Amino acid sequence: MCLAVLVAVAGCGDARSGARGQSNVTPTGGSGGNGGNGGTAALDPIGAGNQAGVSGAPVVVEEPPYPRTWADAALTQRIVEGEVSLVGSGLTACTNELPAPGDRWCAFSRAGRAGATELWVANVSQAIAKGPVSCDEASKDCLRLTSNLWTGFQIWGPGHPYSHRFDGDTLIFHADAPADVREPYEGPVYAWRPGWDAARRISSERGVVCGGHRRSAAVYCVDALDVEVAPDGPFSAPVWHSFDLLAGTLGVNTEQPMVLVERITLPTGDSQAFRVDFTRQGDKLAYSSVLDGDTQQTLRRVSLTGVGPFEPKTVLADAAGWELAHDGAAVYVLRGYSQENPLGNLALADFPSGENVQPIASDVDHIDLVGAFDDPLADEDHGLGYVRWTSSGEAFDFIKDRTNLGEIQNLASSTQGHGLAPDGAHTILFQSLRPDDYPVAQVARNDGSGACTLNRQLGAETYAGRFSGDGSRVFWIEYGSSGSEEGWLADPDTCQQKVQFGDWVLGYSLSGDFVVFEGGDEADSTSYIQYARWTAGAAPASLTPLVVAEHPRGPFLTLREGDATYIVYMLASETPESQGLFVHGPLETGFPAP
């Protein structure tokens, strides 16, 4: 989990994609710049197999009614009864460390006594294997962690239900707060991990927000915040002056306390003056802040292998917007970056020593590493992309090998969003090719050898692009003249083998070779949880998705149990038989023909 003050203060989570009208993949917001060597991947404005040219009227793609087939009802069971609500946001509602070190647990809230709200955790793995769990005082597979969950929602601080979440296998939640909680939150913050009989408080009575490591029991907290409420009303950001940064590793059988790392002081009004994150291995905590008498952030780190007290060590001065390389041996930083100058000079340095600083590019405002933080296969550095500002707008460059900084590929000179494939082979880019049209989805080959176009219809609103876990397929939603938000996938190398996986798609997630999505109908009168299975080989023209349930409520998520995939969800219903927490699976690998 990463944290930047006043920007995603509740951390970085995995949110499901929204419906049409949302921004494109990974909105970069702002700027990018000059610099970078190597070839330019000329983006093909038509693309292999595209059905509309750059000029002229858009091609109207006539589609028959999309088939809808119900999944085997025998694969669905209710594992918790009663009116409950998952916390977190999709993935973070359940333990999500990869690979799973043990059973999968999910967290949910439900009404308690006298208007209070309770927080519970249920062992979904045991429910899948043995049937429904009993949520009572005698159960070991369904535990009540608090009878006084905080349910407030703040613009400039944590918010229920999203801030109560699993970071890896560590559940972090806010509870026992005072009646008149300020903004941002000030009160106790708790943690729980599988194997514990009860939750433990990990902050003082003045906790603000905490974050856990996705692959270990390491945590940090922002505590004892000295803050000034903005005089211009609730939509103006409060001014953070100083706070305590706490850290520690949560033991199984010991009440090991959190330890003060440092009292952090922030320059008045600078909302980007602090950043904190773990190494992928969880053995170090890195953070940057502006030291007294300085104007730029200094990157420091502490070792989490002991119990404290911590001895912060300086890694690099003038280091903001940084990202730690996945192998833990390097750090990418923006230098000369500040609130007044929101562009920096991208540089590479050794970590944790801070030695061998090498400049890369200027006028950079965003860095993206290849591979997800929680991907167990991404413990090596497989490259990075970055956004820089040019006279044409946001450019996007890619570096495959940090030991060869002379080989920089400029993949696009003007973009409005991007996303990197987990294998580092491709990047999806959104670009406007015609005035008054929505951006077109392009897939560039990161070796600079060219690109292709995903859109079936230029001018269609195209968004929510991402790659499968192995990088062999690219997915997107396209809303054009058909009147439906169609879900599609294709071969990223050629943009061919286009396969439709759903209609009226409101959002989707990927799990192994399954795409799980919420899809509605033409009248927007209902929606369904659906899934389809794709393959890396020769593909049909379309897939027939299987329908799991109608009228889902709130987030639903997929989880892996052994070699199988399951969907955990709730229903929007007031009838007792439809209330509770449901699980469907294992997902079927065989589908009826379209």
Coordinates of C-alpha atoms in Angstrom, one line a residue:
M1 CA 0.0 0.0 0.0
C2 CA 1.3 3.5 -0.8
L3 CA 0.2 6.7 0.8
A4 CA 0.5 10.3 -0.2
V5 CA -0.9 12.9 2.1
L6 CA -4.3 14.3 0.9
V7 CA -4.1 12.1 -2.2
A8 CA -5.8 8.7 -1.8
V9 CA -5.3 9.1 1.9
A10 CA -6.9 5.7 2.5
G11 CA -4.2 4.1 0.4
C12 CA -4.0 2.4 -3.0
G13 CA -6.7 -0.3 -3.6
D14 CA -8.1 -2.4 -6.3
A15 CA -11.3 -0.8 -7.5
R16 CA -13.6 -2.3 -10.0
S17 CA -14.0 -0.4 -13.3
G18 CA -17.0 1.9 -13.6
A19 CA -19.6 2.3 -16.3
R20 CA -19.5 4.5 -19.4
G21 CA -18.4 8.0 -18.7
Q22 CA -15.5 7.1 -16.5
S23 CA -12.0 8.2 -17.4
N24 CA -9.7 6.0 -19.5
V25 CA -7.2 3.5 -18.1
T26 CA -4.9 5.0 -15.4
P27 CA -5.6 8.7 -15.8
T28 CA -2.3 10.4 -15.5
G29 CA -3.5 13.9 -14.7
G30 CA -1.2 16.6 -15.8
S31 CA 2.0 16.5 -17.4
G32 CA 4.9 14.8 -19.0
G33 CA 8.0 16.2 -20.9
N34 CA 11.0 15.9 -23.2
G35 CA 13.7 13.4 -23.3
G36 CA 14.2 9.7 -24.1
N37 CA 16.2 8.0 -26.8
G38 CA 15.3 5.2 -29.2
G39 CA 12.7 4.7 -31.8
T40 CA 9.1 5.8 -31.9
A41 CA 6.3 3.3 -32.3
A42 CA 4.1 4.9 -35.0
L43 CA 0.6 4.3 -33.9
D44 CA -1.6 2.8 -36.7
P45 CA -4.6 5.0 -37.0
I46 CA -6.8 2.3 -38.5
G47 CA -5.4 -0.9 -37.0
A48 CA -5.5 -4.5 -38.3
G49 CA -9.1 -5.6 -38.8
N50 CA -10.5 -2.2 -37.8
Q51 CA -14.0 -1.5 -39.2
A52 CA -13.9 2.3 -39.6
G53 CA -11.5 4.6 -41.3
V54 CA -10.1 7.9 -39.8
S55 CA -12.4 10.0 -41.9
G56 CA -16.1 9.7 -42.9
A57 CA -19.1 8.5 -41.0
P58 CA -18.6 5.8 -38.3
V59 CA -19.4 2.3 -39.3
V60 CA -22.6 1.1 -37.6
V61 CA -22.0 -2.4 -36.2
E62 CA -25.2 -4.3 -36.1
E63 CA -25.3 -6.9 -33.3
P64 CA -27.9 -9.5 -32.6
P65 CA -29.3 -9.8 -29.0
Y66 CA -26.5 -11.1 -26.8
P67 CA -27.2 -14.6 -25.4
R68 CA -27.6 -15.0 -21.7
T69 CA -27.3 -18.5 -20.1
W70 CA -27.6 -19.3 -16.4
A71 CA -24.8 -21.0 -14.6
D72 CA -25.4 -24.2 -12.7
A73 CA -27.5 -23.2 -9.6
A74 CA -26.1 -26.1 -7.7
L75 CA -22.7 -24.3 -7.6
T76 CA -24.1 -21.5 -5.5
Q77 CA -24.4 -21.6 -1.7
R78 CA -25.2 -19.0 1.0
I79 CA -22.3 -19.1 3.5
V80 CA -23.5 -16.4 5.9
E81 CA -27.2 -15.7 6.6
G82 CA -28.7 -12.3 7.4
E83 CA -28.3 -8.8 6.1
V84 CA -24.6 -8.2 5.7
S85 CA -22.4 -5.8 3.7
L86 CA -18.9 -6.6 2.5
V87 CA -16.3 -3.9 3.4
G88 CA -13.3 -2.9 1.3
S89 CA -13.6 -2.5 -2.5
G90 CA -13.8 -5.7 -4.3
L91 CA -10.5 -7.6 -3.9
T92 CA -9.8 -6.0 -0.5
A93 CA -12.9 -7.4 1.1
C94 CA -11.1 -10.7 1.6
T95 CA -7.5 -11.8 2.4
N96 CA -5.6 -11.4 -0.9
E97 CA -1.9 -12.3 -0.2
L98 CA -0.5 -14.2 -3.2
P99 CA 0.1 -17.0 -3.1
A100 CA -2.4 -17.7 -0.3
P101 CA -0.6 -18.7 2.9
G102 CA -3.8 -20.3 4.3
D103 CA -7.6 -20.1 4.3
R104 CA -9.3 -17.1 2.7
W105 CA -11.3 -14.9 5.0
C106 CA -13.7 -12.1 4.1
A107 CA -14.9 -9.2 6.2
F108 CA -18.4 -7.8 6.4
S109 CA -20.4 -5.4 8.5
R110 CA -23.9 -5.9 9.9
A111 CA -26.3 -4.1 12.2
G112 CA -25.7 -4.4 16.0
R113 CA -27.4 -3.2 19.1
A114 CA -28.7 0.3 19.6
G115 CA -27.9 1.5 16.1
A116 CA -24.2 0.4 16.3
T117 CA -22.5 -1.5 13.5
E118 CA -20.5 -4.7 14.0
L119 CA -17.5 -6.0 11.9
W120 CA -17.1 -9.8 11.3
V121 CA -14.7 -12.0 9.4
A122 CA -15.8 -15.4 8.0
N123 CA -13.6 -18.3 6.8
V124 CA -14.7 -18.6 3.2
S125 CA -12.4 -21.5 2.5
Q126 CA -14.0 -23.6 5.3
A127 CA -17.5 -22.6 4.0
I128 CA -16.6 -23.7 0.5
A129 CA -15.4 -27.1 1.8
K130 CA -17.9 -27.7 4.6
G131 CA -21.0 -25.5 4.0
P132 CA -22.3 -22.4 5.8
V133 CA -20.5 -21.0 8.8
S134 CA -22.3 -20.0 12.0
C135 CA -21.6 -16.5 13.1
D136 CA -22.1 -16.8 16.9
E137 CA -19.9 -16.6 19.9
A138 CA -18.9 -20.3 19.7
S139 CA -17.7 -20.3 16.1
K140 CA -14.1 -20.4 15.1
D141 CA -14.8 -19.7 11.5
C142 CA -16.8 -16.5 11.9
L143 CA -15.5 -14.0 14.4
R144 CA -16.9 -10.6 15.6
L145 CA -14.0 -8.2 15.7
T146 CA -15.9 -5.1 17.0
S147 CA -19.4 -4.0 18.0
N148 CA -18.6 -0.3 17.3
L149 CA -17.3 0.0 13.8
W150 CA -16.9 3.6 12.5
T151 CA -19.2 4.2 9.6
G152 CA -18.4 7.8 8.6
F153 CA -17.3 8.9 5.2
Q154 CA -14.9 11.8 4.6
I155 CA -13.7 13.7 1.6
W156 CA -10.3 14.3 3.0
G157 CA -9.9 11.2 5.1
P158 CA -10.9 7.6 5.5
G159 CA -14.4 6.4 4.6
H160 CA -16.7 3.5 5.3
P161 CA -16.8 0.8 3.9
Y162 CA -13.7 1.2 1.8
S163 CA -11.1 2.0 4.5
H164 CA -11.9 -1.1 6.4
R165 CA -10.0 -3.5 4.2
F166 CA -7.5 -6.3 3.8
D167 CA -4.0 -5.3 2.8
G168 CA -2.7 -8.8 1.9
D169 CA -3.8 -10.9 4.9
T170 CA -3.9 -8.0 7.3
L171 CA -7.4 -6.5 8.0
I172 CA -7.2 -2.8 9.0
F173 CA -10.3 -1.0 10.3
H174 CA -11.5 2.0 12.3
A175 CA -13.6 1.5 15.4
D176 CA -14.5 3.0 18.8
A177 CA -14.3 6.5 17.4
P178 CA -15.5 9.5 19.4
A179 CA -19.0 10.7 18.5
D180 CA -17.8 14.0 16.9
V181 CA -15.0 12.6 14.7
R182 CA -13.0 15.4 13.0
E183 CA -11.9 15.3 9.3
P184 CA -9.5 13.7 8.7
Y185 CA -10.3 10.8 11.1
E186 CA -8.9 10.9 14.7
G187 CA -9.5 7.8 16.7
P188 CA -8.3 4.2 17.2
V189 CA -7.3 2.0 14.3
Y190 CA -7.3 -1.8 14.6
A191 CA -5.8 -4.8 12.8
W192 CA -6.6 -8.5 12.6
R193 CA -4.8 -11.4 10.9
P194 CA -5.9 -15.1 10.4
G195 CA -5.0 -17.1 13.4
W196 CA -5.8 -14.3 15.9
D197 CA -8.7 -14.7 18.3
A198 CA -9.4 -10.9 18.4
A199 CA -8.4 -7.7 16.8
R200 CA -5.6 -5.5 18.2
R201 CA -5.3 -1.7 18.3
I202 CA -2.3 -0.6 16.3
S203 CA -2.6 3.2 16.7
S204 CA -3.0 5.5 19.6
E205 CA -6.3 7.1 20.4
R206 CA -5.3 9.6 17.8
G207 CA -4.8 7.3 14.8
V208 CA -5.6 8.6 11.3
V209 CA -4.9 5.9 8.8
C210 CA -2.8 2.7 8.6
G211 CA -1.5 0.5 5.8
G212 CA -0.4 -3.1 5.7
H213 CA 2.1 -4.9 3.5
R214 CA 0.5 -7.1 0.8
R215 CA 2.8 -10.1 1.5
S216 CA 3.8 -9.9 5.2
A217 CA 2.6 -8.8 8.6
A218 CA 4.4 -5.3 8.4
V219 CA 2.2 -2.2 9.0
Y220 CA 2.6 1.5 9.4
C221 CA 0.3 4.2 10.8
V222 CA -0.1 8.0 10.5
D223 CA -0.9 9.1 14.1
A224 CA -1.2 12.2 16.3
L225 CA -1.9 14.5 13.4
D226 CA -1.7 18.3 14.0
V227 CA -4.1 19.6 11.3
E228 CA -5.7 22.9 10.4
V229 CA -9.2 22.8 9.1
A230 CA -9.5 24.7 5.8
P231 CA -11.4 28.0 6.2
D232 CA -13.0 27.8 2.8
G233 CA -15.5 25.0 3.7
P234 CA -15.6 21.2 3.6
F235 CA -14.5 20.9 -0.1
S236 CA -11.2 22.6 0.7
A237 CA -8.3 20.4 1.8
P238 CA -7.3 20.7 5.5
V239 CA -3.7 21.6 6.0
W240 CA -1.5 18.9 7.6
H241 CA 1.3 20.4 9.8
S242 CA 2.9 17.3 11.5
F243 CA 2.2 13.7 12.6
D244 CA 3.9 10.6 14.0
L245 CA 4.8 7.9 11.6
L246 CA 4.6 4.5 13.4
A247 CA 5.6 1.1 12.1
G248 CA 6.0 -2.5 13.1
T249 CA 5.5 -6.2 12.3
L250 CA 2.4 -7.9 13.8
G251 CA 3.4 -11.0 15.7
V252 CA 1.1 -14.0 16.0
N253 CA 1.3 -14.6 19.8
T254 CA 2.6 -11.3 21.1
E255 CA 1.1 -7.8 21.6
Q256 CA 4.1 -6.2 19.9
P257 CA 3.5 -2.4 20.0
M258 CA 3.9 -0.1 17.1
V259 CA 7.1 2.0 17.3
L260 CA 7.7 5.7 16.4
V261 CA 9.7 6.1 13.3
E262 CA 9.8 9.8 13.2
R263 CA 7.7 12.9 13.8
I264 CA 7.0 14.2 10.3
T265 CA 6.7 17.9 9.6
L266 CA 5.0 19.1 6.4
P267 CA 5.5 22.5 4.7
T268 CA 2.2 24.4 4.9
G269 CA -0.1 23.8 2.0
D270 CA 2.1 21.2 0.2
S271 CA -0.1 18.2 -0.2
Q272 CA 2.6 16.1 -1.9
A273 CA 5.3 16.5 0.7
F274 CA 5.0 13.0 2.2
R275 CA 5.1 9.5 0.7
V276 CA 5.5 6.1 2.3
D277 CA 5.7 2.5 1.0
F278 CA 7.1 -0.9 1.8
T279 CA 9.7 -2.9 -0.1
R280 CA 8.1 -5.9 -1.8
Q281 CA 9.9 -8.1 0.6
G282 CA 8.4 -6.3 3.6
D283 CA 11.7 -5.9 5.3
K284 CA 12.0 -2.1 4.9
L285 CA 9.8 0.9 5.1
A286 CA 10.7 3.8 2.8
Y287 CA 9.3 7.3 3.2
S288 CA 10.0 10.8 2.0
S289 CA 9.3 14.2 3.6
V290 CA 10.8 17.7 3.7
L291 CA 13.4 18.1 6.4
D292 CA 13.7 21.3 8.4
G293 CA 15.5 24.0 6.5
D294 CA 15.1 22.3 3.1
T295 CA 12.6 22.7 0.2
Q296 CA 12.8 19.2 -1.4
Q297 CA 11.8 15.8 0.0
T298 CA 14.4 13.5 1.3
L299 CA 14.0 9.7 0.9
R300 CA 14.7 7.7 4.1
R301 CA 14.2 4.1 5.2
V302 CA 14.1 1.9 8.3
S303 CA 14.6 -1.8 8.7
L304 CA 11.5 -3.7 9.9
T305 CA 13.4 -6.9 10.9
G306 CA 13.8 -5.8 14.5
V307 CA 11.4 -4.5 17.2
G308 CA 12.8 -0.9 17.4
P309 CA 13.7 1.7 18.2
F310 CA 14.1 2.6 14.6
E311 CA 17.1 4.4 13.2
P312 CA 16.1 6.2 10.0
K313 CA 18.8 6.3 7.4
T314 CA 18.9 8.7 4.5
V315 CA 18.7 7.1 1.0
L316 CA 18.7 10.2 -1.3
A317 CA 18.0 13.9 -1.0
D318 CA 15.7 15.6 -3.5
A319 CA 13.5 12.6 -4.1
A320 CA 9.8 12.8 -4.7
G321 CA 7.2 10.7 -6.5
W322 CA 9.5 7.7 -6.2
E323 CA 8.8 4.0 -6.9
L324 CA 10.9 1.1 -5.5
A325 CA 12.0 -1.4 -8.0
H326 CA 10.4 -4.8 -7.5
D327 CA 13.7 -6.6 -6.7
G328 CA 14.4 -4.0 -4.0
A329 CA 17.8 -3.1 -5.4
A330 CA 16.9 0.3 -7.0
V331 CA 14.6 3.3 -6.7
Y332 CA 13.2 5.5 -9.4
V333 CA 12.8 9.1 -8.2
L334 CA 11.6 12.5 -9.4
R335 CA 14.1 15.3 -8.6
G336 CA 13.3 19.0 -8.5
Y337 CA 9.6 18.1 -8.0
S338 CA 7.5 20.3 -5.7
Q339 CA 4.0 21.8 -5.4
E340 CA 5.2 24.8 -7.3
N341 CA 6.9 22.6 -10.0
P342 CA 4.8 19.5 -10.5
L343 CA 7.3 18.1 -13.0
G344 CA 10.5 16.4 -12.0
N345 CA 13.7 15.0 -13.5
L346 CA 13.4 11.2 -13.5
A347 CA 16.5 9.4 -12.1
L348 CA 17.6 6.0 -11.1
A349 CA 19.6 5.2 -7.9
D350 CA 20.7 2.1 -6.0
F351 CA 18.5 1.1 -3.0
P352 CA 19.0 1.3 -0.1
S353 CA 22.3 3.1 -0.5
G354 CA 21.1 5.9 -2.8
E355 CA 24.4 5.6 -4.7
N356 CA 25.0 5.6 -8.5
V357 CA 22.4 8.2 -9.4
Q358 CA 21.7 8.2 -13.2
P359 CA 19.5 10.8 -14.9
I360 CA 16.8 9.4 -17.3
A361 CA 14.4 12.1 -18.5
S362 CA 13.1 15.6 -17.7
D363 CA 9.6 17.0 -17.1
V364 CA 8.2 13.8 -15.8
D365 CA 5.2 13.6 -13.6
H366 CA 4.3 9.9 -13.3
I367 CA 6.1 6.5 -13.0
D368 CA 4.6 3.1 -13.7
L369 CA 6.5 -0.1 -12.9
V370 CA 5.8 -3.3 -14.9
G371 CA 4.0 -5.9 -12.8
A372 CA 1.6 -5.6 -9.9
F373 CA 2.9 -5.3 -6.4
D374 CA 1.2 -8.5 -5.3
D375 CA 2.1 -10.6 -8.3
P376 CA 4.2 -13.4 -7.0
L377 CA 6.0 -13.7 -10.3
A378 CA 7.2 -10.1 -10.4
D379 CA 10.0 -10.1 -7.9
E380 CA 12.4 -9.0 -10.7
D381 CA 12.5 -5.6 -12.3
H382 CA 11.0 -5.9 -15.8
G383 CA 11.0 -2.2 -16.7
L384 CA 8.9 0.9 -16.3
G385 CA 6.9 3.4 -18.3
Y386 CA 6.7 7.1 -17.5
V387 CA 4.7 10.2 -18.6
R388 CA 6.4 13.4 -19.5
W389 CA 5.2 16.7 -20.8
T390 CA 5.9 17.9 -24.4
S391 CA 4.5 20.7 -26.6
S392 CA 2.0 18.0 -27.9
G393 CA 0.8 17.0 -24.5
E394 CA 1.5 13.9 -22.5
A395 CA 4.1 11.6 -24.0
F396 CA 4.7 8.0 -22.8
D397 CA 8.1 6.3 -22.8
F398 CA 9.2 2.8 -21.9
I399 CA 12.4 1.4 -20.5
K400 CA 12.8 -2.4 -20.6
D401 CA 16.1 -2.8 -18.8
R402 CA 17.4 -0.4 -16.2
T403 CA 21.0 -1.5 -16.9
N404 CA 20.6 -0.1 -20.4
L405 CA 19.1 3.4 -20.1
G406 CA 20.2 4.3 -23.6
E407 CA 17.3 2.1 -25.0
I408 CA 14.3 4.2 -24.3
Q409 CA 11.2 3.7 -26.5
N410 CA 8.9 6.7 -27.1
L411 CA 5.6 4.9 -27.5
A412 CA 3.3 7.9 -28.0
S413 CA 3.6 11.7 -28.2
S414 CA 0.1 12.5 -26.9
T415 CA -1.9 10.3 -24.7
Q416 CA -4.9 10.5 -22.4
G417 CA -4.3 7.3 -20.4
H418 CA -2.2 4.1 -20.4
G419 CA -1.7 0.7 -18.9
L420 CA 1.3 -1.6 -18.9
A421 CA 1.1 -5.4 -19.6
P422 CA 2.4 -7.4 -16.6
D423 CA 5.0 -9.1 -18.9
G424 CA 6.3 -5.7 -20.1
A425 CA 5.7 -6.6 -23.8
H426 CA 2.8 -4.1 -24.5
T427 CA 1.2 -0.9 -23.4
I428 CA -2.4 0.1 -24.0
L429 CA -2.7 3.8 -24.9
F430 CA -5.7 6.1 -25.4
Q431 CA -5.3 8.8 -28.0
S432 CA -7.6 11.3 -29.7
L433 CA -7.2 10.9 -33.5
R434 CA -10.2 13.0 -34.6
P435 CA -11.6 16.2 -33.2
D436 CA -14.7 15.8 -31.0
D437 CA -14.2 12.0 -30.8
Y438 CA -13.5 9.9 -27.8
P439 CA -9.9 8.6 -27.5
V440 CA -9.0 5.5 -29.5
A441 CA -7.5 2.5 -27.8
Q442 CA -4.1 1.6 -29.2
V443 CA -1.8 -1.3 -28.2
A444 CA 1.9 -0.5 -28.6
R445 CA 4.7 -3.1 -28.7
N446 CA 7.2 -1.9 -26.1
D447 CA 10.1 -2.9 -28.2
G448 CA 9.2 0.0 -30.5
S449 CA 8.2 -2.2 -33.5
G450 CA 4.8 -0.7 -34.0
A451 CA 1.2 -0.6 -32.7
C452 CA -2.4 -1.5 -33.6
T453 CA -5.9 -0.2 -32.9
L454 CA -8.4 -2.1 -30.7
N455 CA -11.5 0.0 -31.5
R456 CA -14.0 -1.7 -33.7
Q457 CA -15.5 1.7 -34.4
L458 CA -13.5 4.9 -34.3
G459 CA -15.3 7.6 -32.3
A460 CA -16.7 5.0 -29.9
E461 CA -16.2 5.7 -26.2
T462 CA -13.6 3.2 -25.3
Y463 CA -12.2 2.7 -21.7
A464 CA -11.3 0.3 -18.9
G465 CA -8.4 -1.3 -20.8
R466 CA -6.2 -3.9 -19.0
F467 CA -4.2 -7.0 -19.7
S468 CA -4.6 -10.6 -18.5
G469 CA -2.2 -11.8 -15.9
D470 CA 0.1 -13.5 -18.4
G471 CA -0.1 -10.6 -20.9
S472 CA -1.5 -12.7 -23.7
R473 CA -4.8 -10.9 -24.0
V474 CA -6.0 -7.2 -23.7
F475 CA -9.5 -6.3 -22.5
W476 CA -11.6 -3.2 -23.0
I477 CA -15.1 -1.8 -23.0
E478 CA -16.4 -0.1 -26.1
Y479 CA -19.6 1.9 -26.2
G480 CA -20.5 2.9 -29.8
S481 CA -23.4 3.0 -32.2
S482 CA -24.7 -0.4 -31.1
G483 CA -26.0 1.3 -27.9
S484 CA -24.3 -1.2 -25.6
E485 CA -21.2 -1.1 -23.5
E486 CA -19.6 -4.2 -25.1
G487 CA -16.8 -6.1 -23.3
W488 CA -14.1 -7.2 -25.7
L489 CA -10.7 -9.0 -25.6
A490 CA -8.0 -9.4 -28.3
D491 CA -4.5 -10.5 -29.1
P492 CA -2.4 -7.5 -28.0
D493 CA 0.3 -8.1 -30.6
T494 CA -2.0 -7.7 -33.6
C495 CA -5.3 -6.4 -32.1
Q496 CA -6.9 -9.3 -34.0
Q497 CA -8.8 -12.4 -32.7
K498 CA -11.3 -9.9 -31.2
V499 CA -13.8 -11.7 -29.0
Q500 CA -16.8 -10.2 -27.3
F501 CA -17.4 -11.4 -23.8
G502 CA -20.4 -9.4 -22.7
D503 CA -23.1 -6.7 -23.3
W504 CA -24.0 -3.7 -21.2
V505 CA -20.9 -4.2 -19.2
L506 CA -20.7 -2.0 -16.1
G507 CA -17.3 -3.2 -15.0
Y508 CA -15.1 -6.3 -15.0
S509 CA -12.3 -8.1 -13.2
L510 CA -9.9 -10.8 -14.3
S511 CA -9.0 -14.0 -12.4
G512 CA -6.8 -16.5 -14.2
D513 CA -8.5 -17.3 -17.5
F514 CA -11.9 -16.0 -16.4
V515 CA -13.4 -12.5 -16.9
V516 CA -16.0 -11.7 -14.3
F517 CA -18.3 -8.8 -14.9
E518 CA -21.6 -7.0 -14.1
G519 CA -23.8 -6.6 -17.1
G520 CA -27.2 -5.1 -17.5
D521 CA -29.8 -5.0 -20.2
E522 CA -30.9 -2.6 -22.9
A523 CA -33.5 -0.9 -20.7
D524 CA -31.1 -0.5 -17.8
S525 CA -33.7 -2.2 -15.7
T526 CA -31.5 -4.8 -14.0
S527 CA -28.0 -6.2 -13.9
Y528 CA -26.4 -9.6 -13.5
I529 CA -23.1 -11.1 -12.2
Q530 CA -21.7 -13.0 -15.2
Y531 CA -18.5 -14.6 -16.2
A532 CA -16.8 -16.1 -19.3
R533 CA -13.7 -18.2 -19.8
W534 CA -11.2 -17.1 -22.5
T535 CA -8.3 -19.1 -23.9
A536 CA -4.9 -18.1 -25.3
G537 CA -5.3 -20.2 -28.4
A538 CA -7.6 -19.8 -31.4
A539 CA -10.7 -17.9 -30.3
P540 CA -14.4 -17.9 -31.3
A541 CA -16.1 -14.7 -32.5
S542 CA -17.8 -14.3 -29.2
L543 CA -18.2 -16.0 -25.8
T544 CA -21.5 -16.9 -24.1
P545 CA -21.2 -15.7 -20.5
L546 CA -22.8 -17.6 -17.7
V547 CA -25.1 -15.7 -15.4
V548 CA -24.6 -16.3 -11.6
A549 CA -27.1 -13.9 -10.0
E550 CA -29.4 -11.0 -10.8
H551 CA -29.5 -7.7 -8.8
P552 CA -26.1 -7.9 -7.1
R553 CA -25.5 -5.4 -4.3
G554 CA -22.3 -3.6 -3.7
P555 CA -18.9 -5.0 -4.6
F556 CA -18.4 -8.6 -5.5
L557 CA -15.0 -10.3 -6.0
T558 CA -13.3 -13.4 -7.2
L559 CA -10.9 -15.5 -5.1
R560 CA -8.8 -18.6 -5.7
E561 CA -9.2 -21.7 -3.6
G562 CA -6.7 -24.3 -4.7
D563 CA -6.9 -24.5 -8.5
A564 CA -10.5 -23.2 -8.7
T565 CA -12.0 -19.7 -9.0
Y566 CA -15.0 -18.6 -6.9
I567 CA -17.2 -15.5 -6.9
V568 CA -18.2 -14.0 -3.5
Y569 CA -21.2 -11.6 -3.6
M570 CA -24.4 -10.1 -2.0
L571 CA -27.8 -9.5 -3.5
A572 CA -30.0 -6.4 -3.4
S573 CA -33.0 -7.9 -1.8
E574 CA -35.1 -7.4 1.3
T575 CA -36.3 -11.0 1.5
P576 CA -34.6 -13.2 4.1
E577 CA -33.8 -16.0 1.7
S578 CA -31.9 -13.6 -0.5
Q579 CA -29.9 -11.8 2.3
G580 CA -26.5 -12.9 3.3
L581 CA -23.1 -13.7 1.8
F582 CA -23.1 -16.0 -1.2
V583 CA -20.3 -17.9 -3.0
H584 CA -20.5 -19.4 -6.5
G585 CA -18.1 -21.9 -7.8
P586 CA -15.9 -23.5 -8.8
L587 CA -16.4 -21.5 -12.1
E588 CA -17.3 -23.8 -14.9
T589 CA -14.6 -24.4 -17.5
G590 CA -16.9 -25.7 -20.2
F591 CA -19.4 -23.3 -21.9
P592 CA -22.3 -23.7 -24.3
A593 CA -21.5 -22.7 -27.9
P594 CA -22.5 -19.1 -28.8

